[in-house]
Amino acid sequence: MNKEITCTDLVQEKLALLKQNTHQTVNTLLNDLAIDLATKVDAKIAKGETIGLLEGIPFGIKDVYMLQGTYTTASSALLKKYKSAYTATAIQKLLDAGAIPLVKENCDSFGHGSSSENTIFGAVKNAINPELVGGGSSGGSAVNVAKDYTVFSIGGDTGGSVRQPAGYNCVYGLKPTYGRISRFGLMAYASSTDCVGPIAKSVEDIRIVLNAMSGKDNKDQTTYASAEIENKNISNSESIKTVGYFKNFIDSEAIDAQVKSDFLASIEKIKAKGIEVKALDFFKSDTLVSTYYTLAMAETASNLSRLDGTNYGNRIEAETLKETYAVTRSENFSEETKRRIVGGNQVLSQGFSDEIYLKGLALRDDISENFENDFAAVDVILSPVTPNTPPKIGDSLKDPLAMYLSDAYTVGFSLGQLPTLTVPQGTATGLQISAAKNNDELVLKFANFLKDTI
Ligand code: GLN
């Protein structure tokens, strides 16, 4: 620590930037809390005490994480005035490591979306070109990192919501292996694919934040214990001998010509380093998208059924209890969220569930099996993050189906529960690196290799 700047100055500088809300990334500014914590870090430094790696580092939190005493709105009208009664495990671990939360960040309401336009706080603007969308659903988080308003941010990724906005704003974004980080205190969207994910400007920052948040948690039975990833273990890529990519992702008619040629050029650069590259078969994009949306809608319909104005949220009284539920939910949920609740309840209902929901579950098993076979043949899989570059603000809201199809390259890895990282190289919206389950270390290792290769 060379004491060039005090922690309080650093925090104040970032808070001042966030206060302007230039890109509509801010739902709540955590001014008092941040300054209070920064003062404590400065006092520790003044006393000559050693401080940890994350101590005093300002970060942002997607507005779907509980942080006791702060508003947690999920960017929805329903929870506009809801204050967290407790703190999410992942966030608590960062607080314990001394990191300083500055802001609850704008996102698509309940994680429903790919553009961060589905929010009561106004569409998030892209960090590179503010006429374009910030990406979603963790758009506010990716933009804050890209603009240096936060040093890192914690997004949530159910079907691509960390990786896609990271790609749209040219920063790193990791969806770890499902279960590596506790979901306790993350507002549930689709519980079987929800992941806590860090967004940052370097592989090293991703590694540090991932290590701080990982681990078994008694409050989330899907978590598992994982070993710390050490810097020295990811700095040399000699163990990576084979890379795969999905032929049909690149041959698809939906891919932008430039994204395609940039992707193929990256593959050539990797080959030139002596790595073997294999083209792999995979499920068609529309099968992946429909499987993901069938299951995600079913799970979100079930998870959001608790939001009826009784225990939480903006209750609107009507004549009868049933009408109260109906009015509260129909007035306070967005069109997109309602579309998903209706769709989800439909696929779960008698007469449809065998035909649709169970078929979705069976397909998911097939997708996982496909991945297992792939990872017997290759060490990592490389994909574009998105078929296209970010749309203009306002354009994608007109066509929900087109919006769902834009998730073609991210959702498969969510269904497989695989570790997948967006790196800001290779194509205009970056590249995704995936590895077998629990192999998050390999993903970071390959990211370091790519940084020096393409
Ligand atoms: N765009 C995808 C969806 O709307 C993914 C969202 C997410 O990962 N939260 O479901």
Short mmCIF file of C-alpha atoms and ligand atoms in Angstrom, two decimals, residues 62 108 110-115 136-138 156-163 189 194 292-293 296 336 340 403-404 407 410-411 414, ligand 1:
data_model
loop_
_atom_site.label_atom_id
_atom_site.label_comp_id
_atom_site.label_asym_id
_atom_site.label_seq_id
_atom_site.Cartn_x
_atom_site.Cartn_y
_atom_site.Cartn_z
CA LYS A 62 -27.07 -6.01 -8.92
CA ASP A 108 -33.93 -6.28 -16.00
CA PHE A 110 -36.25 -10.15 -11.71
CA GLY A 111 -33.49 -10.95 -14.25
CA HIS A 112 -36.07 -11.19 -17.03
CA GLY A 113 -34.41 -9.83 -20.14
CA SER A 114 -31.31 -9.41 -22.25
CA SER A 115 -31.08 -5.63 -22.52
CA GLY A 136 -28.94 -7.76 -19.62
CA SER A 137 -30.03 -8.62 -17.26
CA SER A 138 -26.99 -7.45 -15.24
CA GLY A 156 -26.47 -12.74 -11.46
CA ASP A 157 -26.48 -15.19 -14.37
CA THR A 158 -29.39 -17.52 -15.04
CA GLY A 159 -29.08 -17.82 -18.81
CA GLY A 160 -26.34 -15.37 -19.72
CA SER A 161 -27.03 -12.27 -17.66
CA VAL A 162 -23.45 -11.77 -16.54
CA ARG A 163 -21.72 -12.98 -19.70
CA TYR A 189 -35.35 -16.41 -10.95
CA ASP A 194 -29.17 -19.14 -11.02
CA TYR A 292 -34.05 -22.93 -21.46
CA TYR A 293 -37.15 -20.72 -21.65
CA ALA A 296 -36.78 -20.89 -16.72
CA GLU A 336 -42.23 -9.36 -19.71
CA ARG A 340 -43.14 -15.53 -18.24
CA MET A 403 -34.80 -11.11 -27.70
CA TYR A 404 -35.02 -14.76 -26.53
CA ASP A 407 -29.47 -15.74 -25.91
CA THR A 410 -25.26 -18.46 -23.51
CA VAL A 411 -28.22 -20.57 -22.32
CA SER A 414 -26.42 -22.53 -18.05
N1 GLN B 1 -31.80 -13.24 -21.04
C1 GLN B 1 -32.05 -14.43 -20.30
C2 GLN B 1 -33.46 -14.40 -19.77
O1 GLN B 1 -34.10 -13.44 -19.92
C3 GLN B 1 -31.08 -14.61 -19.19
C4 GLN B 1 -31.38 -13.79 -18.02
C5 GLN B 1 -30.53 -14.08 -16.83
O2 GLN B 1 -29.50 -14.75 -16.93
N2 GLN B 1 -31.00 -13.62 -15.67
O3 GLN B 1 -33.93 -15.31 -19.17
#
